[in-house]
Coordinates of C-alpha atoms in Angstrom, one line a residue:
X727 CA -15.0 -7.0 -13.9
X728 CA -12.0 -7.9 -16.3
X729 CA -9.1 -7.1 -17.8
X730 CA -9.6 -6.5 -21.7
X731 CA -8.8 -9.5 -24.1
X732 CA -5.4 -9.7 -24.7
X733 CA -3.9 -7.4 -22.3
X734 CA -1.0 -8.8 -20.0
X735 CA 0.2 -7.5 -16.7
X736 CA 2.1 -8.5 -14.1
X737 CA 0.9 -8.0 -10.2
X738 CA 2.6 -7.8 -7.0
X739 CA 0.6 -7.9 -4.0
X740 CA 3.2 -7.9 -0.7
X741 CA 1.8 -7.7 2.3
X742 CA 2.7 -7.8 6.5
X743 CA 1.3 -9.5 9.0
X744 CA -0.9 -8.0 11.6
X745 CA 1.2 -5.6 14.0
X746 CA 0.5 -4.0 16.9
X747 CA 0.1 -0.1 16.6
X748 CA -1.6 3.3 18.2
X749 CA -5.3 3.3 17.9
X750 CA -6.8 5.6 15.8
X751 CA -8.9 7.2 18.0
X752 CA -8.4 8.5 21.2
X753 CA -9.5 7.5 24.1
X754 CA -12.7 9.4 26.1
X755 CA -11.7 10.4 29.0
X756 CA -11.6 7.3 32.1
X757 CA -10.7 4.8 29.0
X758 CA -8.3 3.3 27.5
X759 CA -7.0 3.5 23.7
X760 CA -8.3 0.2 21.9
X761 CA -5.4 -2.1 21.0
X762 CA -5.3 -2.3 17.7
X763 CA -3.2 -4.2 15.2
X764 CA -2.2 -2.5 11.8
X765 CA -1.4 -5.2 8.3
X766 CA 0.0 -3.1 5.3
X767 CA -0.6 -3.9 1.6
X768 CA 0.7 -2.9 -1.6
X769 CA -0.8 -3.7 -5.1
X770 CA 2.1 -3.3 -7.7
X771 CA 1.3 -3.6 -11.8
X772 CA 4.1 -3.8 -14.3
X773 CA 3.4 -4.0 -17.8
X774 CA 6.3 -5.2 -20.6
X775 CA 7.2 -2.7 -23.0
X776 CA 9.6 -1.2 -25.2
X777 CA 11.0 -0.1 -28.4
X778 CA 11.7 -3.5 -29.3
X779 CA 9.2 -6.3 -30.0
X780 CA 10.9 -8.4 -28.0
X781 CA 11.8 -6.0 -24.4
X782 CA 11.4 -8.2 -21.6
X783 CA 12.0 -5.5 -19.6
X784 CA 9.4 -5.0 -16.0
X785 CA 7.9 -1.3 -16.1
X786 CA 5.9 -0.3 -13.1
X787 CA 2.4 1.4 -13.9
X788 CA 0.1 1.3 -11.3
X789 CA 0.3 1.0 -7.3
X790 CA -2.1 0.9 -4.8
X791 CA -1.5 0.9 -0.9
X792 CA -4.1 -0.6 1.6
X793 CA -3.8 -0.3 5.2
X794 CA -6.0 -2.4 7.7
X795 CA -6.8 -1.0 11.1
X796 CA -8.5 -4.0 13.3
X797 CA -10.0 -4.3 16.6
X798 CA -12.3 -6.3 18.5
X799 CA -15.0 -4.3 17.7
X800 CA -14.4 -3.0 13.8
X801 CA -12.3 -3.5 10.8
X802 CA -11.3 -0.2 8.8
X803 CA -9.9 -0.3 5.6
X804 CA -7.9 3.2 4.6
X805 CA -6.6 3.7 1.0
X806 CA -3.6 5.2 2.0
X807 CA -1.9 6.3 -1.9
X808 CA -2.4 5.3 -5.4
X809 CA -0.3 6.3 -8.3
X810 CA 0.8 5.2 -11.8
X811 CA 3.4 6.6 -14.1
X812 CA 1.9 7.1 -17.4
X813 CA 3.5 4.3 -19.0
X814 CA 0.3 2.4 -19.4
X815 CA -0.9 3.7 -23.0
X816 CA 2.8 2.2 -24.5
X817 CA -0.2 -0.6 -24.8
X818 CA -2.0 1.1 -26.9
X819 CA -5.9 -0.5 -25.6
X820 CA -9.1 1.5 -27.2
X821 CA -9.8 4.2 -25.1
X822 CA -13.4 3.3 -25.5
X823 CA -12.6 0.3 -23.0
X824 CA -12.9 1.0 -19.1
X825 CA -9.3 1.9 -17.6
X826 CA -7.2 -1.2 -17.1
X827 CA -6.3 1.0 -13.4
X828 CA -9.2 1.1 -12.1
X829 CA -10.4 -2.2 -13.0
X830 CA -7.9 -3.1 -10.9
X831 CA -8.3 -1.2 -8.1
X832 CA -12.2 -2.3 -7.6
X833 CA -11.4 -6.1 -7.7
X834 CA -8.8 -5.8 -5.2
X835 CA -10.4 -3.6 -2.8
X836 CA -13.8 -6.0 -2.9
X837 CA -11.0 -8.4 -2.5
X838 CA -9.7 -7.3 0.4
X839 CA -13.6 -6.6 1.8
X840 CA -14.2 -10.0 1.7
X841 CA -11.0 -11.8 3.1
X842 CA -11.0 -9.5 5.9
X843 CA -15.0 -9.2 7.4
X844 CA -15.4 -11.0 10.7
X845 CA -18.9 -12.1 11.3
X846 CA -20.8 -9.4 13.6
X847 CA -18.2 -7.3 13.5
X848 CA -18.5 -3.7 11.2
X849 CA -16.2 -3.1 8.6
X850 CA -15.8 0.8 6.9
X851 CA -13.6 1.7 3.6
X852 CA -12.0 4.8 4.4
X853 CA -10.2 7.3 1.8
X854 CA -9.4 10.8 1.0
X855 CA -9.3 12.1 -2.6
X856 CA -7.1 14.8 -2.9
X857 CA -5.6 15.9 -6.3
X858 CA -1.4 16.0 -6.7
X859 CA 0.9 15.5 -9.5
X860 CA 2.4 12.2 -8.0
X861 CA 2.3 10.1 -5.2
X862 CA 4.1 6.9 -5.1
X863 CA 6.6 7.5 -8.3
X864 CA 9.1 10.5 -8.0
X865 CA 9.6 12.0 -11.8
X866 CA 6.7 10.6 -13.4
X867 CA 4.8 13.8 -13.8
X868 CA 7.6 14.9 -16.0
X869 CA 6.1 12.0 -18.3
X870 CA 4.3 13.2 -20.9
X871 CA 1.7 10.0 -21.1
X872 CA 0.5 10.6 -17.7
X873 CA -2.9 11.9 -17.0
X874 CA -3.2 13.6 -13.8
X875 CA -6.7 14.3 -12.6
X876 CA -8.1 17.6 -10.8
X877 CA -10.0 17.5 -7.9
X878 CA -13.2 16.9 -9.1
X879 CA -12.5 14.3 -11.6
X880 CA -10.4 12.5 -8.7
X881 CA -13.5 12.5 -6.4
X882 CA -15.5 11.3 -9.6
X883 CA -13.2 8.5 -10.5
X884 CA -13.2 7.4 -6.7
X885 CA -16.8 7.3 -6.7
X886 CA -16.9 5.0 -9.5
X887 CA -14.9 2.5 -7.8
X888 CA -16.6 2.8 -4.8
X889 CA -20.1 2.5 -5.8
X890 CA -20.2 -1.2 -7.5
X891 CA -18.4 -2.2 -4.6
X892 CA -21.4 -0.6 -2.3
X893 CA -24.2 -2.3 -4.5
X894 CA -22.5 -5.6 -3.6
X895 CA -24.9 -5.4 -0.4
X896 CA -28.4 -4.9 -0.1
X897 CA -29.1 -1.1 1.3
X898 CA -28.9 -0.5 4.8
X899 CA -33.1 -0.1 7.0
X900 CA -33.8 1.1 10.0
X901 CA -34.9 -1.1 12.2
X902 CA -32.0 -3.5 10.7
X903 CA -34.2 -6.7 9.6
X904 CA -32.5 -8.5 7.0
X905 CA -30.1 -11.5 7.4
X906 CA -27.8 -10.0 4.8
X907 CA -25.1 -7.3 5.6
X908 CA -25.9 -4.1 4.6
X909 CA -23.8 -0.9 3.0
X910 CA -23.9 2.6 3.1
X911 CA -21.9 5.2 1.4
X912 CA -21.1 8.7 2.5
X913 CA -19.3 11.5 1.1
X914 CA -18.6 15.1 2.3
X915 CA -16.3 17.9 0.6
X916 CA -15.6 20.9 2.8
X917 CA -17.1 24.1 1.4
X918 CA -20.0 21.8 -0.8
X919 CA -23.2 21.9 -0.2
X920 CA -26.1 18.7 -0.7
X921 CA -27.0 19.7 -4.7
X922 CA -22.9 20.3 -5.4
X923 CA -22.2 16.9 -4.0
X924 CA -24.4 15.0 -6.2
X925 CA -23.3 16.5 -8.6
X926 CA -19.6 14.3 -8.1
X927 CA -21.9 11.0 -7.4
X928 CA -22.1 8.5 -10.4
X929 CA -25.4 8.6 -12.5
X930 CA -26.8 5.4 -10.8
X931 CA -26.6 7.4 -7.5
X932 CA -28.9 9.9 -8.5
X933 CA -31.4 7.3 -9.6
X934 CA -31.7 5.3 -6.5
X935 CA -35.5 6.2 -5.1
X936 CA -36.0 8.1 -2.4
X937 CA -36.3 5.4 0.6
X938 CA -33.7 3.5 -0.7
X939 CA -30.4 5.8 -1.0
X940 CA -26.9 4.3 -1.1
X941 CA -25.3 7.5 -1.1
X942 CA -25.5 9.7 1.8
X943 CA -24.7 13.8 2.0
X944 CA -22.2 13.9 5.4
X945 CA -20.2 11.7 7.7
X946 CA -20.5 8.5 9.7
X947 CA -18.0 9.2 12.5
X948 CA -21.1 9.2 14.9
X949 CA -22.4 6.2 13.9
X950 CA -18.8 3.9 13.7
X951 CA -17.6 5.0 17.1
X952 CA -17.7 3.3 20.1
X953 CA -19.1 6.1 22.3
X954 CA -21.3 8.2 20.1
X955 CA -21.3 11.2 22.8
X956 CA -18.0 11.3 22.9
X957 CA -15.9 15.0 22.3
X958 CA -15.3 15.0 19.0
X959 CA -11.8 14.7 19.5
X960 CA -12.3 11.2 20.2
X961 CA -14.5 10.7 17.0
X962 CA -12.1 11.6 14.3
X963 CA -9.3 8.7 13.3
X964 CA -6.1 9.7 13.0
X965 CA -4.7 8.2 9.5
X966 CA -1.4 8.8 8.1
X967 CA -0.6 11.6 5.7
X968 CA -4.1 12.9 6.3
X969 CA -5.6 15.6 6.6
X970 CA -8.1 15.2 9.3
X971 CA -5.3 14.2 11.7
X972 CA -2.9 17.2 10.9
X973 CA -5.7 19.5 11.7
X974 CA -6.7 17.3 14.7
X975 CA -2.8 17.4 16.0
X976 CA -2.9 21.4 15.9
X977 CA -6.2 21.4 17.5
X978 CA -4.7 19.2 20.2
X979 CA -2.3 21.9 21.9
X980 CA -5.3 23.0 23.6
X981 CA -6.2 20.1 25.5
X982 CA -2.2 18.2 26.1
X983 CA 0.2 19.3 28.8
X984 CA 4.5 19.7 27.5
X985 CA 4.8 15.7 28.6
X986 CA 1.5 15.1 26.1
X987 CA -1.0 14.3 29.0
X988 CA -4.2 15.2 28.5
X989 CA -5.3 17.9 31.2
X990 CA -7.7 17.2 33.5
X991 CA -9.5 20.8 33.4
X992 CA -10.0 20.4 29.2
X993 CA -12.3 17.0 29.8
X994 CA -11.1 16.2 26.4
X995 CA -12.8 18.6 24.2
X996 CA -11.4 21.4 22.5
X997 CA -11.7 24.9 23.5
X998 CA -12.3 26.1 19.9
X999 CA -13.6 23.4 18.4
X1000 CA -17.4 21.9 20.0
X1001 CA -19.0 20.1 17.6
X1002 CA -18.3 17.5 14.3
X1003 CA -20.2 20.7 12.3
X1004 CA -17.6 23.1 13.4
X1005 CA -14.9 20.7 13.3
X1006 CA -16.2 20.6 9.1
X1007 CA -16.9 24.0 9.2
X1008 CA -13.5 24.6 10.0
X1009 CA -11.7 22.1 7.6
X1010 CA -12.9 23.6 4.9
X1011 CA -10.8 27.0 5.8
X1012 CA -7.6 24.7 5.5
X1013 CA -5.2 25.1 3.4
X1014 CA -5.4 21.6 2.0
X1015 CA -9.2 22.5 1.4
X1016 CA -9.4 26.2 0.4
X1017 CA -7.3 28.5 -2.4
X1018 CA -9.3 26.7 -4.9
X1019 CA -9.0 23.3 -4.2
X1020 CA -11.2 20.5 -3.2
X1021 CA -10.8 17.7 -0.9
X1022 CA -13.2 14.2 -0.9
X1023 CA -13.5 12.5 2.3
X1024 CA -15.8 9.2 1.6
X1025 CA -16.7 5.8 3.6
X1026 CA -18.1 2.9 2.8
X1027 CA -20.0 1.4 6.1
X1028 CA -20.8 -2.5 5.5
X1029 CA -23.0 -3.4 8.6
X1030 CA -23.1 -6.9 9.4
X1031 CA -26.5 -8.6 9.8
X1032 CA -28.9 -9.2 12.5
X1033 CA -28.3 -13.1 12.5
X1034 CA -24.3 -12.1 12.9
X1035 CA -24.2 -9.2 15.1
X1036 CA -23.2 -10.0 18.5
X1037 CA -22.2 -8.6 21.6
X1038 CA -18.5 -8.6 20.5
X1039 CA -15.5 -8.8 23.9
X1040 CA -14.4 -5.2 24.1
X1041 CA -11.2 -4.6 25.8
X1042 CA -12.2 -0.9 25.9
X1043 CA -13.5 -0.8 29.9
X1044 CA -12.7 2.7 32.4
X1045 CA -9.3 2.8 33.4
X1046 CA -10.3 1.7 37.2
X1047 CA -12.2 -1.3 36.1
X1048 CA -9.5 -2.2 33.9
X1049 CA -6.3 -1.2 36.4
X1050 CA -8.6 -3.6 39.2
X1051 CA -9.2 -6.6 37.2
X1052 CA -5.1 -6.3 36.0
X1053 CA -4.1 -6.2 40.0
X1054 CA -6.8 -9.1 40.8
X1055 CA -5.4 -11.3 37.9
X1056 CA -1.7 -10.6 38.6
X1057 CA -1.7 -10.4 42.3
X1058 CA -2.3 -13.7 44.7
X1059 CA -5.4 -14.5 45.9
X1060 CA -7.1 -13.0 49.2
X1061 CA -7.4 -16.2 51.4
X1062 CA -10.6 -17.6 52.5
X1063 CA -11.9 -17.9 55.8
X1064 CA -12.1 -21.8 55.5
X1065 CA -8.4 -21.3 54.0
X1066 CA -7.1 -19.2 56.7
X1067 CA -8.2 -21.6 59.3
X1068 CA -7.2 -24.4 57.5
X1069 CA -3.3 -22.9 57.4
X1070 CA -3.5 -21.8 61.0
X1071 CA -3.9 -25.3 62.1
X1072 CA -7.6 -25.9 62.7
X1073 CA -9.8 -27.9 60.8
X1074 CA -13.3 -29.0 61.8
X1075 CA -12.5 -27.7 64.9
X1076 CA -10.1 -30.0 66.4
X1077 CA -6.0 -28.9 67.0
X1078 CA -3.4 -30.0 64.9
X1079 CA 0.6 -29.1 65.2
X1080 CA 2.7 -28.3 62.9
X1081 CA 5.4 -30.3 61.6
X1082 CA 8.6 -28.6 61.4
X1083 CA 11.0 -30.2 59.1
X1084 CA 15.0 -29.1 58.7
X1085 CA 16.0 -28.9 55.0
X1086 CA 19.2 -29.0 54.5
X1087 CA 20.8 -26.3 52.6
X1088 CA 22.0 -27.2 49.2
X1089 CA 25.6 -26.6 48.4
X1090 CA 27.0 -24.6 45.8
X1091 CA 28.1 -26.2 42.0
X1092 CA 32.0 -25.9 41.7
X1093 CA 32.6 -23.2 38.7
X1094 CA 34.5 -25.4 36.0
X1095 CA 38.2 -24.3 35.9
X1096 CA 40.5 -22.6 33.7
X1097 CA 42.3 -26.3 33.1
X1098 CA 38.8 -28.1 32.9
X1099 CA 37.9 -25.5 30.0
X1100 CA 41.4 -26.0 28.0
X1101 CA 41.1 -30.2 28.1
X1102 CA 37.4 -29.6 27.3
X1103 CA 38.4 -27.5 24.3
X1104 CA 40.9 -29.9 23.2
X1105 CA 38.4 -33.0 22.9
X1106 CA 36.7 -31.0 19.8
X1107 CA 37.5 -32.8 16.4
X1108 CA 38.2 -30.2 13.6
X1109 CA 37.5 -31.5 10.0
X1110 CA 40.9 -32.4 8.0
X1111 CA 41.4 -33.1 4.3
X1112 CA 41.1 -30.7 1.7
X1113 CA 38.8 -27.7 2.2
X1114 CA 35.1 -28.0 -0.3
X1115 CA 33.8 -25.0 -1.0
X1116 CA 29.7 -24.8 -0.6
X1117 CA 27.3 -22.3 -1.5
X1118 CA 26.8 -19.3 1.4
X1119 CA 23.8 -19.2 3.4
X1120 CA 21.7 -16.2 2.2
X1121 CA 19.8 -14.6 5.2
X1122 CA 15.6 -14.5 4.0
X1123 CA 13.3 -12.1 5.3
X1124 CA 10.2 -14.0 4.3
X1125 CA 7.6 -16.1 6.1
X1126 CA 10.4 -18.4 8.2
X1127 CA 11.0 -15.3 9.9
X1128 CA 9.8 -16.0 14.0
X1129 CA 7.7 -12.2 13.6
X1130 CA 6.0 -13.7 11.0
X1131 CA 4.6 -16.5 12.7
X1132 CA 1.1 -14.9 14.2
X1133 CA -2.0 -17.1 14.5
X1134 CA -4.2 -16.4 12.1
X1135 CA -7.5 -15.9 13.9
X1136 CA -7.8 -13.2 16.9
X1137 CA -10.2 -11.9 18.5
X1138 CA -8.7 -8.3 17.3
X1139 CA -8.5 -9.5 13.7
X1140 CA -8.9 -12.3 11.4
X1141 CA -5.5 -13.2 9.3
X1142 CA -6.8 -15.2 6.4
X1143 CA -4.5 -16.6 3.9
X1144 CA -6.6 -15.5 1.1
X1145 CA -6.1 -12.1 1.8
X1146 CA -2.2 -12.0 2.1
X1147 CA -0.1 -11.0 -0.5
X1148 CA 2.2 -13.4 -2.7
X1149 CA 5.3 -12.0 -0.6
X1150 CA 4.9 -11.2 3.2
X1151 CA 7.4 -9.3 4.5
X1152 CA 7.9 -7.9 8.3
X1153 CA 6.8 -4.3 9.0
X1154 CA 10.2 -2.6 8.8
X1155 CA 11.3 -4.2 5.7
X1156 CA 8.1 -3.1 4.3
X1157 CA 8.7 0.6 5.0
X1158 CA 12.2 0.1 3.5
X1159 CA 10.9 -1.2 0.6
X1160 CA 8.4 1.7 0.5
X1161 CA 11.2 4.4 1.0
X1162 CA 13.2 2.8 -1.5
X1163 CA 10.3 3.4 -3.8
X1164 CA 10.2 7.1 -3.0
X1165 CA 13.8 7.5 -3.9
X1166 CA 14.1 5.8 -7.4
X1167 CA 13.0 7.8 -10.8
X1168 CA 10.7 7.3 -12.8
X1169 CA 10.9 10.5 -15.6
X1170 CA 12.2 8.4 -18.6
X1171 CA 11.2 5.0 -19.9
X1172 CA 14.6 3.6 -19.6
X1173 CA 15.0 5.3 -16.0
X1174 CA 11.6 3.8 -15.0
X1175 CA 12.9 0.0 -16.1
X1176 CA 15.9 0.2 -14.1
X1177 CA 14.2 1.7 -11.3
X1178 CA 11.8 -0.9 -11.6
X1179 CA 14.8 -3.5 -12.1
X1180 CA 16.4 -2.2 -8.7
X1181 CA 12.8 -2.2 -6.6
X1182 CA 11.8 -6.0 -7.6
X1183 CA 15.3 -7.1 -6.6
X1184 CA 15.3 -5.9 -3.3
X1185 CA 11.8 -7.3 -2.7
X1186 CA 12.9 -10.7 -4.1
X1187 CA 15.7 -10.2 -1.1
X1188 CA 12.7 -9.3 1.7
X1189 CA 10.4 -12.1 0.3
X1190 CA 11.3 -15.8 0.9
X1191 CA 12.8 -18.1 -1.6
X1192 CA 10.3 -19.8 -3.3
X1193 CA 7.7 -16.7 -3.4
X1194 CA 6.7 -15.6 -6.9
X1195 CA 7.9 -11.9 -7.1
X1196 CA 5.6 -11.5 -10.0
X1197 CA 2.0 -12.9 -11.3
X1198 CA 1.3 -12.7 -14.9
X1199 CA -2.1 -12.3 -15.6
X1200 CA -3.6 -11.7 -18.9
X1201 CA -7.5 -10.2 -20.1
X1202 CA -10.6 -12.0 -20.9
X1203 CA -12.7 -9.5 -21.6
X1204 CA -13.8 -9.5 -25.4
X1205 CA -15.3 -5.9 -26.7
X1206 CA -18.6 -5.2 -28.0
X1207 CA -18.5 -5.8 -31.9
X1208 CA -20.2 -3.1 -34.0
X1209 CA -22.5 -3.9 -36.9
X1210 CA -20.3 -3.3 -40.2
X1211 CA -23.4 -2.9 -42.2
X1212 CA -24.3 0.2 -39.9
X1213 CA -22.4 3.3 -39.4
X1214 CA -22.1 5.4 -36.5
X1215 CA -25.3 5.9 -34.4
X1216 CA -26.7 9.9 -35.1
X1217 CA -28.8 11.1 -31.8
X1218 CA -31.4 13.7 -32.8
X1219 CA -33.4 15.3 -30.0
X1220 CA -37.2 15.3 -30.9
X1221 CA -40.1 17.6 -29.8
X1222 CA -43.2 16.4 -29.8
X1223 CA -44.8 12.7 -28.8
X1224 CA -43.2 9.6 -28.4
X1225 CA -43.6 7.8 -31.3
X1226 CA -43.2 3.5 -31.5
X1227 CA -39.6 2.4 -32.9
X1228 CA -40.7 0.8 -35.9
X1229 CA -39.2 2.1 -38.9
X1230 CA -41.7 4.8 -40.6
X1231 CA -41.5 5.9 -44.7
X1232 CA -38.8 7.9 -45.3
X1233 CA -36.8 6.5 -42.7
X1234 CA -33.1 5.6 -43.7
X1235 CA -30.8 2.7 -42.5
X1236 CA -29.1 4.8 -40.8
X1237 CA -31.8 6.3 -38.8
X1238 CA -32.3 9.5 -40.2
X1239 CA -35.4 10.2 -40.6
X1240 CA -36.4 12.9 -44.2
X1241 CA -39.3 14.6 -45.3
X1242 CA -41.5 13.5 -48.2
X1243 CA -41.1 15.4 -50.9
X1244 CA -45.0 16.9 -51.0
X1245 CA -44.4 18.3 -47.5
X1246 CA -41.9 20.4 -48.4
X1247 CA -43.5 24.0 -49.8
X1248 CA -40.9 26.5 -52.3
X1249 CA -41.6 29.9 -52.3
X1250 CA -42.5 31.0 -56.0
X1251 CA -40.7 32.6 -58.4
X1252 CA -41.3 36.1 -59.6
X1253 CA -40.1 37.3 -62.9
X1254 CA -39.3 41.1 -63.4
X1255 CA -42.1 41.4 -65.9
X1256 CA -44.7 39.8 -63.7
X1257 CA -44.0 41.7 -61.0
X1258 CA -44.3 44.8 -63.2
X1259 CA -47.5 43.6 -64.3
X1260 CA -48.6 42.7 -60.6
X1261 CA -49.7 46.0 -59.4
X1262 CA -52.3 46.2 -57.0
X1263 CA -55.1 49.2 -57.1
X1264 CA -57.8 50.4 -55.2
X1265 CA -61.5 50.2 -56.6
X1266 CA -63.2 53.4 -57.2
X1267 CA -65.9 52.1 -54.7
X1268 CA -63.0 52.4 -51.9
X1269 CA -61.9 55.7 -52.6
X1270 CA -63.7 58.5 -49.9
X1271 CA -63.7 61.8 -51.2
X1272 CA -63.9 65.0 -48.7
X1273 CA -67.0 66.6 -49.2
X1274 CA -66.7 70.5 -50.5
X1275 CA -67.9 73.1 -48.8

């Protein structure tokens, strides 16, 4: 897909490098959590406009935040917010075009999908779709341009994006036996039933046959996880800012101790909560997910293919195994028999005596002293002549940072320079930048351009000197001409057979299709005197008289 012809934006992706962070599930019981490492993304799109013809002034209407969970065994991508402030119809595009927003936020996501799978490993899109006023820009639902979605036309407008993105690999078989990777899409709204759900899929959903769906009623937390018969504690991720892991953290003060150790007598299930159906069952009695609203939990589950999938090195082994293998590899080695006799003195069975030698002790460096240091700091030659001024040494936050410098292939994740951002910026700056994006205003068109003004400056401060801050990119797309000589298309709905579409006589160019005038039957006219003269009698033949008696 493409941007329409003609229309110019300006993007900024900035991203961090993979980080170390807590895994997002927990750990069964006699393992340990998976180390996982955690790379943040944010899509920004500012458009120019204005009053004036010729405003050059940056306005901010779209973002999209990516995170990316990897491990050795699985790559999860979670859309974490998206957001715009409204000030995207100041373009004035045909609203008969595909939205510039989510044209965007397809490419980049399939973007993302394929800079970041690692051969044999399995890669899942994760989001929730849950309807709210505004997300990433305080005070732009006081815009009046804005158009905020409900629930169901937020799960909808997921869907869409979503579903070309799932047809971009061939549908998933069981037994796996193509050489392709394979996708699967799954969608489950607490309190919905099978028929209500398809009802939110896109039309080309419903048509898939019957043996070939793409789009699947329910979860795939059993078939992502690492031990399928785990409790379901340890099935569930924990994401930020979702619901799923609010819910998971109440549910948790049944089975963690005051220190938050899990208790041995709890085995690391719930006490209330058995199964992944009740753990549904119960979401859907949420406040997030009842009072009338609706909340969209969907996946996308790329499988890799039978010529890539591999055994992959797990570092998630029982805590004993695991504690063993660390004392074995720190400790020293346990001597050998042929080593201990060798160090005792015997070899091949014949005496030897050992040599002692006398080492003799090494003495002591003299500390300099307090003279030495005043004739040593006398020798230094200080600069004379006039003073020159210079320019002052600005301190960069970008990609000469030392935490920046990570290798770019792991086995826990796969750091491709195609999928970073333009500016890549350490973990902490990126969650300043990210609160100082929650703070700023965005009510008022001249409030959202300095807001927008005082956000790209700071980032051109994280970012390193000669990083783009911004990406101008301008639309391709030409629109569908209409036929002038035509006018609007009329749809009639016929009863009867299906005829050919050739035109037939009395047929207009406009495809309206008229009677001939013989077919059509008036009713008479009567005049006052004919219908005087029009009376109708019975014959004296008809007429039964009663006989007399």
């Amino acid at each position: 897909m493409a941007l329409p012809l003609g229309l110019s934006v300006g993007f900024n992706h900035t991203s961090t490098p993979p980080t170390k962070c807590d895994s997002l599930y927990a750990a069964p019981p006699g393992h340990r959590n998976k180390k996982t490492f955690c790379e943040s993304h944010l899509l920004a799109v500012s458009i120019k406009a204005g009053a004036a013809e010729n405003n050059t002034n940056e306005t901010l209407a779209f973002a999209l935040e990516v995170l990316i969970y990897t491990t050795t065994a699985s790559t999860t991508l979670f859309v974490s917010k998206a957001d715009s402030t409204g000030y995207l119809h100041l373009l004035k595009q045909p609203k008969s075009i595909v939205s510039p927003v989510r044209i965007v936020s397809q490419v980049f996501l399939s973007h993302l999908i394929k800079a970041r799978r690692r051969p044999g490993i399995q890669l899942i899109v994760s989001l929730f779709a849950r309807a709210q006023d505004q997300y990433l820009f305080p005070g732009s639902v006081e815009n009046s341009g804005k158009h905020v979605l409900d629930d169901k036309g937020l799960i909808k407008w997921w869907c869409k994006i979503l579903d070309p993105i799932l047809r971009e690999y061939r549908p998933s078989s069981n037994p796996p036996t193509t050489t392709t990777p394979t996708s699967t899409a799954y969608l489950t709204v607490p309190g919905y039933d099978r028929h209500e759900i398809l009802a939110l899929l896109p039309l080309s959903a419903r048509l898939d046959p019957a043996e070939a769906k793409r789009w699947v009623h329910g979860h795939p937390l059993h078939l992502i996880a690492k031990h399928p018969d785990a409790p379901p504690r340890c099935l569930v991720p924990r994401f930020p800012d979702d619901p799923k892991a609010r819910f998971i953290n109440e549910l948790d003060e049944e089975v963690l101790d005051q220190n938050g150790r899990l208790k041995v007598t709890t085995k690391g299930s719930w006490k209330s909560v058995k199964t992944m159906d009740h753990f549904w069952e119960m979401m859907q009695f949420r406040q997030e997910c009842s009072s009338g609203r609706l909340v969209g939990f969907a996946w996308v589950v790329i499988n890799p293919s039978v010529e890539e999938t591999e055994e992959p090195k797990d570092d998630d082994v029982p805590q004993s195994q695991q504690s063993v293998a660390t004392d074995l590899s720190e400790g020293p080695l346990l001597p050998t028999p042929q080593d201990s006799q060798t160090a005792g003195g015997w070899d091949d069975g014949q005496p030897k005596h050992n040599k002692i030698e006398l080492v003799e002790p090494l003495s002591p460096r003299p500390s300099p002293s307090r003279h030495s240091k005043m004739a040593t700091s006398r020798q230094k030659h200080w600069p004379k002549g006039p003073l020159q001024s210079r320019m002052p040494d600005l301190k960069s936050f970008g990609s000469s940072s030392k935490s920046l410098n990570v290798p770019e292939d792991s086995r826990h994740y796969l750091w491709t320079r195609e999928g970073r951002g333009n500016i890549i910026i350490t973990e902490n700056n990126y969650q300043r930048l990210h609160e100082l994006l929650l703070r700023l205003d965005f009510a008022d068109l001249d409030i959202a351009q300095q807001s927008t003004k005082r956000w790209m400056e700071e980032l051109a401060l994280f970012g390193s000197l000669e990083s783009e801050v911004l990406i101008e990119v301008t639309g391709k797309l030409e629109p569908v001409a209409e036929d002038q000589n035509r006018g609007p298309a009329i749809t009639q709905l016929l009863v009867g057979k299906k005829r050919g579409n050739e035109v037939r006589q009395g047929q207009d160019d406009n495809g309206v299709s008229t009677l001939p005038t013989g077919l059509v039957r008036k009713k008479p006219k009567v005049t006052n005197d004919e219908s005087s003269k029009s009376i109708n009698t019975i014959g004296a033949g008809l007429i039964r008289k009663k006989a007399k008696k």
